[in-house]
Short mmCIF file of C-alpha atoms in Angstrom, two decimals:
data_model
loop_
_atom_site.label_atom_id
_atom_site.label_comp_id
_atom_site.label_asym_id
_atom_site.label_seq_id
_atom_site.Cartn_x
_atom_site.Cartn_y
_atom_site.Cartn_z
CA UNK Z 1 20.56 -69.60 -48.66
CA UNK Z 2 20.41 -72.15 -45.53
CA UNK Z 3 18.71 -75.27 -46.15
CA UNK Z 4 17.50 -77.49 -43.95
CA UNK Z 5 19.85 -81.02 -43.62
CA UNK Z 6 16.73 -83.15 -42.89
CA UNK Z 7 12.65 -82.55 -43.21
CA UNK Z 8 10.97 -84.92 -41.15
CA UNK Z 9 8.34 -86.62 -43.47
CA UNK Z 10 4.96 -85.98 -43.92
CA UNK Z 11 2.36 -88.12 -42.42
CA UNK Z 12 -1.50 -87.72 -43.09
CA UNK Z 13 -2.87 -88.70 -39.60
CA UNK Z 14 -6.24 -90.68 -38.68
CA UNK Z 15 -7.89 -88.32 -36.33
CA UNK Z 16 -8.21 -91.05 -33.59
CA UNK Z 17 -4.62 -91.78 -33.87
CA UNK Z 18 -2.47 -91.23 -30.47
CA UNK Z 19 0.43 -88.99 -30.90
CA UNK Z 20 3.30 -92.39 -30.16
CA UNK Z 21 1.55 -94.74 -32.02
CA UNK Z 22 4.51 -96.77 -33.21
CA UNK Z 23 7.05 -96.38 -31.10
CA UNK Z 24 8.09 -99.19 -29.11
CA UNK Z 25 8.80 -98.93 -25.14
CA UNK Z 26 10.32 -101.90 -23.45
CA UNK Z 27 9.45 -101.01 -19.53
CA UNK Z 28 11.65 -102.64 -16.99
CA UNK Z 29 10.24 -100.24 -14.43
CA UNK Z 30 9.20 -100.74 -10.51
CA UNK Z 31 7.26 -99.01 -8.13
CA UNK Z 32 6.44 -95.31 -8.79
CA UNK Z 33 8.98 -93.01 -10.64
CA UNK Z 34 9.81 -95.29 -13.73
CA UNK Z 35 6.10 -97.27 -13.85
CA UNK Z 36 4.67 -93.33 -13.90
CA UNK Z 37 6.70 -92.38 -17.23
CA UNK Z 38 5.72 -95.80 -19.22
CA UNK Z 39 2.41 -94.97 -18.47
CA UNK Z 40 2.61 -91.48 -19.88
CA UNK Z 41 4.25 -92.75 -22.87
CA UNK Z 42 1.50 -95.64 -23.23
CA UNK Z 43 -1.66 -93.38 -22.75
CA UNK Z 44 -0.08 -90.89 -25.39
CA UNK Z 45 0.26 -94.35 -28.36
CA UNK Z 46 3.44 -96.00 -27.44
CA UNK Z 47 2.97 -99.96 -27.33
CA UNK Z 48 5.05 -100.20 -23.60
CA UNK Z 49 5.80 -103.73 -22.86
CA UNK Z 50 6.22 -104.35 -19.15
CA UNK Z 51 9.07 -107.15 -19.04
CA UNK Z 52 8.54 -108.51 -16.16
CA UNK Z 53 10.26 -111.65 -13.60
CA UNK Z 54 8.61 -115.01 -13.62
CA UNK Z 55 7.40 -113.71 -10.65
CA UNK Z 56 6.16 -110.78 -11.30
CA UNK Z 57 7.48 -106.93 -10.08
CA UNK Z 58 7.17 -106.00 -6.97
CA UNK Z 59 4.23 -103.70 -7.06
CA UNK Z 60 1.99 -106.49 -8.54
CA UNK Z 61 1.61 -107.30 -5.04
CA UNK Z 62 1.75 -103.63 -3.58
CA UNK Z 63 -1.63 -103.20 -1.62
CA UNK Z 64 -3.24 -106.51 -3.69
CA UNK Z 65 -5.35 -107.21 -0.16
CA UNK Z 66 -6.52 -104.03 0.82
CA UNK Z 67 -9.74 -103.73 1.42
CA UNK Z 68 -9.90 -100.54 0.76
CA UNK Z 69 -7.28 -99.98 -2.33
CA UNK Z 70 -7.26 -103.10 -4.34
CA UNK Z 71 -9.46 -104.30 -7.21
CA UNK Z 72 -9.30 -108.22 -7.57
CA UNK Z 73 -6.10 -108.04 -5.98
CA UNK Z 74 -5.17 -105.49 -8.40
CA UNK Z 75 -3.54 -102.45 -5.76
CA UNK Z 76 -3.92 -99.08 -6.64
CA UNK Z 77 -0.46 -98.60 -7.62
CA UNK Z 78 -0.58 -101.30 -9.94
CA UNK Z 79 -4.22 -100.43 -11.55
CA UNK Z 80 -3.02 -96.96 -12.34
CA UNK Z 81 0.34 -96.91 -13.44
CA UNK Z 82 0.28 -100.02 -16.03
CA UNK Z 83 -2.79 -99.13 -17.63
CA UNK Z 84 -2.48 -99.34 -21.45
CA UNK Z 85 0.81 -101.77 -21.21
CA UNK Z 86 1.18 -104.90 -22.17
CA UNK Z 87 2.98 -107.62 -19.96
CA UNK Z 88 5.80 -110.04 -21.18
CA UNK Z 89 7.25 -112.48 -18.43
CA UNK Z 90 11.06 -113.43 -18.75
CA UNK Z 91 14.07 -114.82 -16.80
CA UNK Z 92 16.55 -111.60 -17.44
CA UNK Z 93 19.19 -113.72 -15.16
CA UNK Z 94 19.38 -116.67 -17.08
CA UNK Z 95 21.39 -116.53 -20.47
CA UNK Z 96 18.29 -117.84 -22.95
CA UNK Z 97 16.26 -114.81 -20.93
CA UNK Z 98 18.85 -112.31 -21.81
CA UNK Z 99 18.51 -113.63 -25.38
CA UNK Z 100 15.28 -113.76 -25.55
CA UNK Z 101 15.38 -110.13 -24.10
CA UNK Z 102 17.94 -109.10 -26.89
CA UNK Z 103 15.67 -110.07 -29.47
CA UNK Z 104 13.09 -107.94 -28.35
CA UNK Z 105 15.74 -104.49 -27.52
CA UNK Z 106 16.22 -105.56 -31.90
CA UNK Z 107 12.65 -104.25 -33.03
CA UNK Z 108 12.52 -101.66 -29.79
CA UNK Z 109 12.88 -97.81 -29.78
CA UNK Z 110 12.97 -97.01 -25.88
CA UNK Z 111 13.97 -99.26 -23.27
CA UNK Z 112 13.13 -97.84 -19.98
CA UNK Z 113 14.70 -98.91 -16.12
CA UNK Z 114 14.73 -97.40 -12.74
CA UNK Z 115 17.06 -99.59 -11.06
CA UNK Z 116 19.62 -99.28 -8.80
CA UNK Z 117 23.11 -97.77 -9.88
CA UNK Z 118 25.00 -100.67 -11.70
CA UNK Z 119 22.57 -102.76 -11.91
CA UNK Z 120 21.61 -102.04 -15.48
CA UNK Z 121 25.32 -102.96 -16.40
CA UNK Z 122 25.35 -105.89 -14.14
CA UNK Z 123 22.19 -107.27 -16.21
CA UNK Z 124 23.45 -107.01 -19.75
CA UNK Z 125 20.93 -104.31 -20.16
CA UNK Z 126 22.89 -101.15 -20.21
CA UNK Z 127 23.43 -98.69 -23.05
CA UNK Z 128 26.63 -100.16 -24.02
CA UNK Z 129 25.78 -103.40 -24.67
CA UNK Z 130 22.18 -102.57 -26.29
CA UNK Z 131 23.04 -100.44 -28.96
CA UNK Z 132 25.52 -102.79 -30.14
CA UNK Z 133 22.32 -105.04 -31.10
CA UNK Z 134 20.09 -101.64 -31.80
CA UNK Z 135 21.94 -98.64 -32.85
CA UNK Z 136 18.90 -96.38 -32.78
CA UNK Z 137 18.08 -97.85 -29.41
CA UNK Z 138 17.28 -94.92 -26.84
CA UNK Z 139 17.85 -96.07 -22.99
CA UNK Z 140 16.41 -94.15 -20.42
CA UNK Z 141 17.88 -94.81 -16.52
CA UNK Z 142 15.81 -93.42 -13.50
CA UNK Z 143 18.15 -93.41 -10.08
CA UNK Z 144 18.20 -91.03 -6.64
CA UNK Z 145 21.40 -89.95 -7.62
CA UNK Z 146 22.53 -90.21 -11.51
CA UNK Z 147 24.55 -92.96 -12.82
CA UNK Z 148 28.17 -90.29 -12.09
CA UNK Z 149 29.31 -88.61 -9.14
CA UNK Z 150 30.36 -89.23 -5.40
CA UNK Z 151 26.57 -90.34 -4.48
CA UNK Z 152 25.82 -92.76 -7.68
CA UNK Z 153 25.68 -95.87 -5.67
CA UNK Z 154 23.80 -94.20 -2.88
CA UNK Z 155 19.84 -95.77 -2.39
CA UNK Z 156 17.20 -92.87 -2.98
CA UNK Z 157 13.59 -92.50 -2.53
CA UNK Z 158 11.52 -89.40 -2.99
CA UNK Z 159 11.43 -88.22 0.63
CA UNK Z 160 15.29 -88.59 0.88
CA UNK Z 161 15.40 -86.69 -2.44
CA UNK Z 162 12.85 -84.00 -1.22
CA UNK Z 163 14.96 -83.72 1.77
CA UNK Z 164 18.39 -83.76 0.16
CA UNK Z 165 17.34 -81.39 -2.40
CA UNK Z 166 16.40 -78.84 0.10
CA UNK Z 167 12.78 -78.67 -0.97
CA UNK Z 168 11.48 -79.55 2.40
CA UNK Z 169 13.35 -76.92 4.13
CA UNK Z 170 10.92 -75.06 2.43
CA UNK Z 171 7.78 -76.88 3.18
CA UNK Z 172 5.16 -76.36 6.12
CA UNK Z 173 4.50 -73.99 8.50
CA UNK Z 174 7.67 -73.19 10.03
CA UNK Z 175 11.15 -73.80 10.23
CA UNK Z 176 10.74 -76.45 12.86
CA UNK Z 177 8.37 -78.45 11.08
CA UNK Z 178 10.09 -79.34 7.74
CA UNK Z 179 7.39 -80.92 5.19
CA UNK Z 180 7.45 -83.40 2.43
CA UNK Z 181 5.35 -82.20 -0.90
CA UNK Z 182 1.44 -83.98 -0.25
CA UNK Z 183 2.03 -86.07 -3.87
CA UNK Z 184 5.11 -87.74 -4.35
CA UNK Z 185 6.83 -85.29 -6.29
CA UNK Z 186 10.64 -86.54 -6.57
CA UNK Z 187 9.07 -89.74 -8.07
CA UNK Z 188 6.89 -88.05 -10.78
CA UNK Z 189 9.12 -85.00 -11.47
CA UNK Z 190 11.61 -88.02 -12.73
CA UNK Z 191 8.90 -89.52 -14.46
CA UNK Z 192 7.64 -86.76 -16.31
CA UNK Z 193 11.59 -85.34 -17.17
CA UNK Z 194 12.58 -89.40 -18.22
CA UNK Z 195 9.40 -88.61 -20.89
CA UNK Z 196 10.95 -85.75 -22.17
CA UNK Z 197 14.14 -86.97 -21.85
CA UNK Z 198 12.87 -89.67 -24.31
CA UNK Z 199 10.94 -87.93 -26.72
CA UNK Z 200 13.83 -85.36 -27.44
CA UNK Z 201 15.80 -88.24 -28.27
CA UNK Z 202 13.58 -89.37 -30.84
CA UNK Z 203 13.62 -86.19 -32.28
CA UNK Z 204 17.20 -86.46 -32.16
CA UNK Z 205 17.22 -89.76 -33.92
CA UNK Z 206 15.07 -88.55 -36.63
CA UNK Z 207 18.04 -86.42 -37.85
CA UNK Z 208 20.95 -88.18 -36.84
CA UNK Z 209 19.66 -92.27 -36.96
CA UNK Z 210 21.34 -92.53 -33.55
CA UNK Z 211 19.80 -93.33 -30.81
CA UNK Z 212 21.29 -92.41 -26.97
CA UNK Z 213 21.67 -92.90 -23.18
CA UNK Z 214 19.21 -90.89 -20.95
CA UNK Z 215 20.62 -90.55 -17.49
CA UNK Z 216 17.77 -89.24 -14.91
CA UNK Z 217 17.99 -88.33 -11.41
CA UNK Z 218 15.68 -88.01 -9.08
CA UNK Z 219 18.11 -85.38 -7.07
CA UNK Z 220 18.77 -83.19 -10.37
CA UNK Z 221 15.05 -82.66 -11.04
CA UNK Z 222 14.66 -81.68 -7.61
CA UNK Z 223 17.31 -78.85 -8.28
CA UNK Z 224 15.65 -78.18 -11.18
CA UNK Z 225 12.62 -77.87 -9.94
CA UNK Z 226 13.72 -75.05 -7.28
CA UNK Z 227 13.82 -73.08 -9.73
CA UNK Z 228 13.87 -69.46 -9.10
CA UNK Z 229 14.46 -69.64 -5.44
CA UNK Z 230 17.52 -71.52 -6.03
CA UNK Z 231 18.63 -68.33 -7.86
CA UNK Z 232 17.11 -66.07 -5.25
CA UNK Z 233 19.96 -68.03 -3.29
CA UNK Z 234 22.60 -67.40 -5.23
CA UNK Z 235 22.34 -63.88 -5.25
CA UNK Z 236 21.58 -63.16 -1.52
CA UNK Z 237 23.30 -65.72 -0.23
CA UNK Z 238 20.36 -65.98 2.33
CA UNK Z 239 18.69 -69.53 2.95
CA UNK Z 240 14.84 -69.59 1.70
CA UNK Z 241 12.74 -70.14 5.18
CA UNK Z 242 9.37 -71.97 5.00
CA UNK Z 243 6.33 -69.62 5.41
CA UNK Z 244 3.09 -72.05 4.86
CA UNK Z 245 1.05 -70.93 2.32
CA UNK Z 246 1.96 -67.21 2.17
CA UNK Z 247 4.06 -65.74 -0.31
CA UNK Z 248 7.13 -63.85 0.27
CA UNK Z 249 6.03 -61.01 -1.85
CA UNK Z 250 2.13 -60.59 -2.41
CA UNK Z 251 -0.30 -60.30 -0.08
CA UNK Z 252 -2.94 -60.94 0.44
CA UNK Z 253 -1.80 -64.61 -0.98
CA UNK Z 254 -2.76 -67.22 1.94
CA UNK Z 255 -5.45 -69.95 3.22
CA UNK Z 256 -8.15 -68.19 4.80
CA UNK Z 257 -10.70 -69.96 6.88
CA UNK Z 258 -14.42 -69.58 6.23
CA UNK Z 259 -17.63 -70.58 7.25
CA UNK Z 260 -17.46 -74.64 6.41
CA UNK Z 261 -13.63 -74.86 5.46
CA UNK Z 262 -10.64 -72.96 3.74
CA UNK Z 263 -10.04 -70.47 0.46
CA UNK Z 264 -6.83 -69.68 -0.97
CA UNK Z 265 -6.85 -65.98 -2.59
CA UNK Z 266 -3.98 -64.69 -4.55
CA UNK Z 267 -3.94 -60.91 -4.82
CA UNK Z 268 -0.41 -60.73 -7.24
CA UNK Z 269 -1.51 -57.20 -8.69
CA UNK Z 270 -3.07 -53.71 -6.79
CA UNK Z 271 -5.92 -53.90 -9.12
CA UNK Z 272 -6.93 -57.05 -7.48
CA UNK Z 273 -6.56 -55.57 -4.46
CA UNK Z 274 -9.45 -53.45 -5.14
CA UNK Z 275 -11.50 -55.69 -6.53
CA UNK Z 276 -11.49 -57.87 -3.54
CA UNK Z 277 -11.86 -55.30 -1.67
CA UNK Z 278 -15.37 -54.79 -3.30
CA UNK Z 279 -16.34 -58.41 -2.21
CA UNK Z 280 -15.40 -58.21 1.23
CA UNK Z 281 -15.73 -54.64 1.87
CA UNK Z 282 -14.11 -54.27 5.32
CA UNK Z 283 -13.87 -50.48 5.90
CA UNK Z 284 -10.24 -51.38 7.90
CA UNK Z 285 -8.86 -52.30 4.78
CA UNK Z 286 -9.30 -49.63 2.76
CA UNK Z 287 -7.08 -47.41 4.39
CA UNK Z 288 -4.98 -45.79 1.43
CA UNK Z 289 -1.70 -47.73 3.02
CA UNK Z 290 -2.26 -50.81 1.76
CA UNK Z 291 -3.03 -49.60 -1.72
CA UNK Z 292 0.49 -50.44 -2.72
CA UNK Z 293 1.66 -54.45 -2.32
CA UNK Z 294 5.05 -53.42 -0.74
CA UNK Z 295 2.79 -51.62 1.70
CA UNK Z 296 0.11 -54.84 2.15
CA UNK Z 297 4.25 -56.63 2.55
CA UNK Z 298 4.48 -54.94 5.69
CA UNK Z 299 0.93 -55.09 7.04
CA UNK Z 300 0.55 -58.77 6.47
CA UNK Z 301 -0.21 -59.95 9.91
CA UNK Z 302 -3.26 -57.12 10.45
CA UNK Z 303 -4.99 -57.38 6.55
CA UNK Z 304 -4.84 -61.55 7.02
CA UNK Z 305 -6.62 -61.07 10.72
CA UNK Z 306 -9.39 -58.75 8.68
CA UNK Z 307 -10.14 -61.20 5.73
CA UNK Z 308 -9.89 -64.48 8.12
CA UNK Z 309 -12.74 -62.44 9.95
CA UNK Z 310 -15.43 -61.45 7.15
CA UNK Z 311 -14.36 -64.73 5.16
CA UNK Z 312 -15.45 -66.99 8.41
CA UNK Z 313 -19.24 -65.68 8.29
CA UNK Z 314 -20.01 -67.05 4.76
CA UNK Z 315 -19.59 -70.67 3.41
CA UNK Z 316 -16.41 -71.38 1.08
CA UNK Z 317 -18.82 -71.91 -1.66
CA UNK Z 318 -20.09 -68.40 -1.38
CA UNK Z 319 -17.00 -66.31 -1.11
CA UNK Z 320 -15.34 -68.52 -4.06
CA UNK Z 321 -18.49 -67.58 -6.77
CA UNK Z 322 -18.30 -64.19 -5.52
CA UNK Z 323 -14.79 -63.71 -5.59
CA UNK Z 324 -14.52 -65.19 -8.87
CA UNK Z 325 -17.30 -62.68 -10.28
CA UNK Z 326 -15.21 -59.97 -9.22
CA UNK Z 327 -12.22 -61.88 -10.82
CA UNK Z 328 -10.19 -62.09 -7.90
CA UNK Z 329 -8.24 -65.09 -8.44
CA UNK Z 330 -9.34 -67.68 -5.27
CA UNK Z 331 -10.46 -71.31 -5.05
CA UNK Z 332 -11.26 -73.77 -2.33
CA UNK Z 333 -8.94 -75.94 -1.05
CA UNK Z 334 -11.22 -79.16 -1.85
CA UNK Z 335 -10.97 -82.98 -0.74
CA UNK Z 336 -10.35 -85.56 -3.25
CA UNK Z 337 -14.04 -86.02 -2.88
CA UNK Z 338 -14.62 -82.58 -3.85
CA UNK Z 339 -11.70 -81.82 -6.51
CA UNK Z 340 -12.50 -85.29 -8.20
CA UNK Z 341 -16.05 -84.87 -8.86
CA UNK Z 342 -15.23 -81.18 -9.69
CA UNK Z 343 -17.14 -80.28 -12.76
CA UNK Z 344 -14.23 -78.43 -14.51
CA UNK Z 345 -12.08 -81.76 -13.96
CA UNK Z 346 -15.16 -83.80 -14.98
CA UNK Z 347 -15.87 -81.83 -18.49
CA UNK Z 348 -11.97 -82.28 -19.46
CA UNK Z 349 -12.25 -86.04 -19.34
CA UNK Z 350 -9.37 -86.17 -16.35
CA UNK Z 351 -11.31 -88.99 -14.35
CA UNK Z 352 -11.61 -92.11 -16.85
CA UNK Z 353 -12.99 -95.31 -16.15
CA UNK Z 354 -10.32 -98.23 -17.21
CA UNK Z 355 -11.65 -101.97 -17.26
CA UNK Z 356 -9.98 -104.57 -14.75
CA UNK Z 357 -8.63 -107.54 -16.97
CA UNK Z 358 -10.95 -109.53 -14.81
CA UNK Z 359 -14.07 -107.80 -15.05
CA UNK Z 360 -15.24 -104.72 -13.52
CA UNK Z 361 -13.49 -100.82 -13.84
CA UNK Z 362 -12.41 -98.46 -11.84
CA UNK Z 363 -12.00 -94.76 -11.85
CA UNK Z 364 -8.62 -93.22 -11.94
CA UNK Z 365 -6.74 -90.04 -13.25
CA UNK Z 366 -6.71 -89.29 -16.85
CA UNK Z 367 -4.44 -88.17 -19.80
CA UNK Z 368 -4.10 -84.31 -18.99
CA UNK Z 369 -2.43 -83.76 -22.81
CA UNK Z 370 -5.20 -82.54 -25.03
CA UNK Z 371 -4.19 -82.05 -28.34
CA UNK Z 372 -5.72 -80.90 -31.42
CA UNK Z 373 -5.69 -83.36 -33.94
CA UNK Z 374 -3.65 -86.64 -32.59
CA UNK Z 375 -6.82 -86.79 -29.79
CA UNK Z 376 -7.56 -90.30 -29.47
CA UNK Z 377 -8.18 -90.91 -25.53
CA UNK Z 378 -8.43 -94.68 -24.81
CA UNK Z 379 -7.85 -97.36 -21.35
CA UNK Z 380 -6.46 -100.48 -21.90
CA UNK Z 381 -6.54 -102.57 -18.86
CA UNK Z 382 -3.20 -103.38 -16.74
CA UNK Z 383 -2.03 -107.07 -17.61
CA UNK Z 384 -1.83 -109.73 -15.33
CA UNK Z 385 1.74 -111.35 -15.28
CA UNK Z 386 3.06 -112.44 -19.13
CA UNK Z 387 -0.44 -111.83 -20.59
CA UNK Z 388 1.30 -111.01 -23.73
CA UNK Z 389 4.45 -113.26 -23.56
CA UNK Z 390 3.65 -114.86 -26.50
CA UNK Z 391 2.18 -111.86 -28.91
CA UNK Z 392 4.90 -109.94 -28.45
CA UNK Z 393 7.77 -113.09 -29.09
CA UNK Z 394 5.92 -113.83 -32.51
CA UNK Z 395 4.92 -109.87 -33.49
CA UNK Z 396 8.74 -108.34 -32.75
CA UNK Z 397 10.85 -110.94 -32.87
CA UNK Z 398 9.28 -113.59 -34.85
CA UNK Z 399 9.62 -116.36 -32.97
CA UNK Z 400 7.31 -119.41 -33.59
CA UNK Z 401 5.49 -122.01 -31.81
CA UNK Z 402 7.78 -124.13 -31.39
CA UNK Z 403 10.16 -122.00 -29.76
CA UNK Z 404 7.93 -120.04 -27.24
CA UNK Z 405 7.11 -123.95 -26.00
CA UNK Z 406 10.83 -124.61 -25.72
CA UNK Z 407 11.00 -121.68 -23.48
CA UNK Z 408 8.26 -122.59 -21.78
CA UNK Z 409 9.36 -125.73 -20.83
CA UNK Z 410 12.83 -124.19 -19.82
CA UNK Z 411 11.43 -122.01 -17.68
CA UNK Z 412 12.82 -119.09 -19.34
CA UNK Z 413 9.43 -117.36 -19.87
CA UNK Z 414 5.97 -117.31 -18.18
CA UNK Z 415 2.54 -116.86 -20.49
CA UNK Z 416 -1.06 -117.01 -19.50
CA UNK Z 417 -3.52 -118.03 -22.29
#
């Protein structure tokens, strides 16, 4: 008989419990990519503590004037992605900071950085030297090109990586015109891999009361994310070209223009075929030829000319509630305006309202994991600079009064009241 080597134990949840509450995330994060997964982690429980320079990380000041895209000299970037974190202020250069720091990495599950190659190493930060003090520490790294290789010291940012990759050889209308992704998608593809990056680890550490290195790069998800093309590749040995927003193999499968906009229709099966046919019911395309998709393959050019002419006398709302009556998968191709106010996204609670520390809210994306029991949904607002210096010194490391006023003084950390 096999048994098991280790049951994880039981745990009788609250119902408004989050999923991470517990775990501890130390977030040494910047700009988009590593700010992105702390704020996962935070808005599923963990208690993410954005350490921070006396002066603050650089996207505190990202967009703070705007007119249009600041709150209170909160920027957009900053508003959304360090919602639900909590904000300590220390001098990582100086040698009491780096102590200080230590002291912290000795009650903390996950520490979390997206600098530059080397730079972790060069801090005192690195893998290495933390699990000495924490051997269930997990680190997670974020870089353009992986902490090994030919290219590790090499300075990334997501178009570079969407170009390197070869994603944008793929993207737009032609292969003249190559096309980054709309959304920033080598940043958040590393986000969203660093978070599962991190919670396999502490799964891992569950059963083995190790904790490990996670070594993310923004270049290896983009391979990853190519998916089976990369694989049609392989085997043909023929480069992908970009083709809009067809599809290689179905068709119809495009943007079609209508009366007050655009659709996108996706007819992957024959039976679909017919059924959309009985919405638009254009006697030219029901010739018998184009029952078959391999047949619709090679008539692309004349069924797309048909459709783009019966779809442009009716509004997009009307073909979409028709078309989806007949079950033909479609949809608009909607504004933020549209998509954000979107019913559908409305009644799944995916636009929250999270309070500025100052007073006020605003709207941004919400939590799109729903889950069953562990359903708690809640908005903490992002800190200003060291807002929780002094909580966090006395609630994970113990420190007093005194001390935090020594440090203080030194200049070693910064704390608002």
């Amino acid at each position: 008989i096999h048994k098991r080597k280790y049951s994880p134990p039981l745990i009788m949840y609250n119902s408004i419990m989050k999923p991470l509450e517990g775990v501890k995330v130390i977030d040494l994060t910047h700009m988009l990519a590593g700010p992105y997964a702390g704020m996962v982690l935070a808005d599923l429980g963990a208690e993410v503590v954005k350490v921070e320079p006396l002066l603050g990380e650089m996207t505190r000041g990202l967009l703070k004037n705007d007119p249009d895209y600041a709150f209170k000299e909160f920027g957009a970037y900053f508003l959304t992605l360090n919602r639900n974190k909590k904000s300590v202020s220390i001098d990582l250069k100086s040698n009491k900071g780096l102590s200080v720091f230590y002291d912290l990495v000795k009650s903390a599950d996950i520490v979390l950085n997206n600098f530059s190659a080397g730079v972790v190493t060069k801090l005192g930060v690195d893998y290495e030297q933390l699990s000495k003090i924490n051997p269930r520490i997990i680190t997670c790294s974020i870089s353009g090109f992986g902490e090994t290789g030919p290219h590790a010291n090499r300075p990334a940012y997501d178009q570079i990586v969407q170009a390197y990759s070869g994603g944008m050889s793929i993207t737009g209308p032609d292969v003249n015109t190559p096309t980054r992704a709309g959304i920033p998608i080598g940043d958040l593809g590393s986000g969203l891999y660093s978070v599962i990056g991190i919670l396999s680890a502490l799964y891992s550490r569950e059963k083995t009361n190790i904790g490990q290195h996670i070594d993310i790069s923004l270049l290896d998800v983009q391979i990853s994310l190519l998916t089976y093309m990369a694989t049609m590749f392989t085997l043909s040995g023929k480069n992908p070209e970009p083709i809009g927003n067809a599809h290689f193999v179905h068709v119809p499968y495009n943007t079609f223009t209508t009366q007050d906009g655009f659709v996108v229709i996706a007819v992957i099966t024959d039976v679909f075929w017919q059924s959309l046919l009985d919405v638009v019911n254009v006697d030219s395309l029901r010739d018998e030829k184009f029952n078959l998709s391999v047949d619709r393959l090679n008539n692309q050019i004349f069924i797309e000319k048909e459709l783009n002419k019966i779809l442009s006398t009716q509004t997009s709302e009307y073909w979409v509630k028709k078309l989806n009556a007949a079950k033909v998968p479609c949809g608009p191709i909607n504004k933020f305006s549209d998509a954000l106010n979107d019913e559908q996204v409305l009644h799944r609670n995916m636009m929250v309202d999270v309070d500025h520390p100052d007073g006020g809210k605003v709207t941004m994306p919400g939590n799109p994991v729903k889950m069953s029991h562990t359903d708690e949904e809640s908005y903490s607002p992002p800190p200003h600079l060291g807002k929780h210096t002094k909580d966090i010194l006395i609630d994970w490391s113990g420190y007093d009064k005194d001390q935090i006023n020594q440090l203080l003084s030194d200049d070693v950390i910064r704390s608002i009241d």
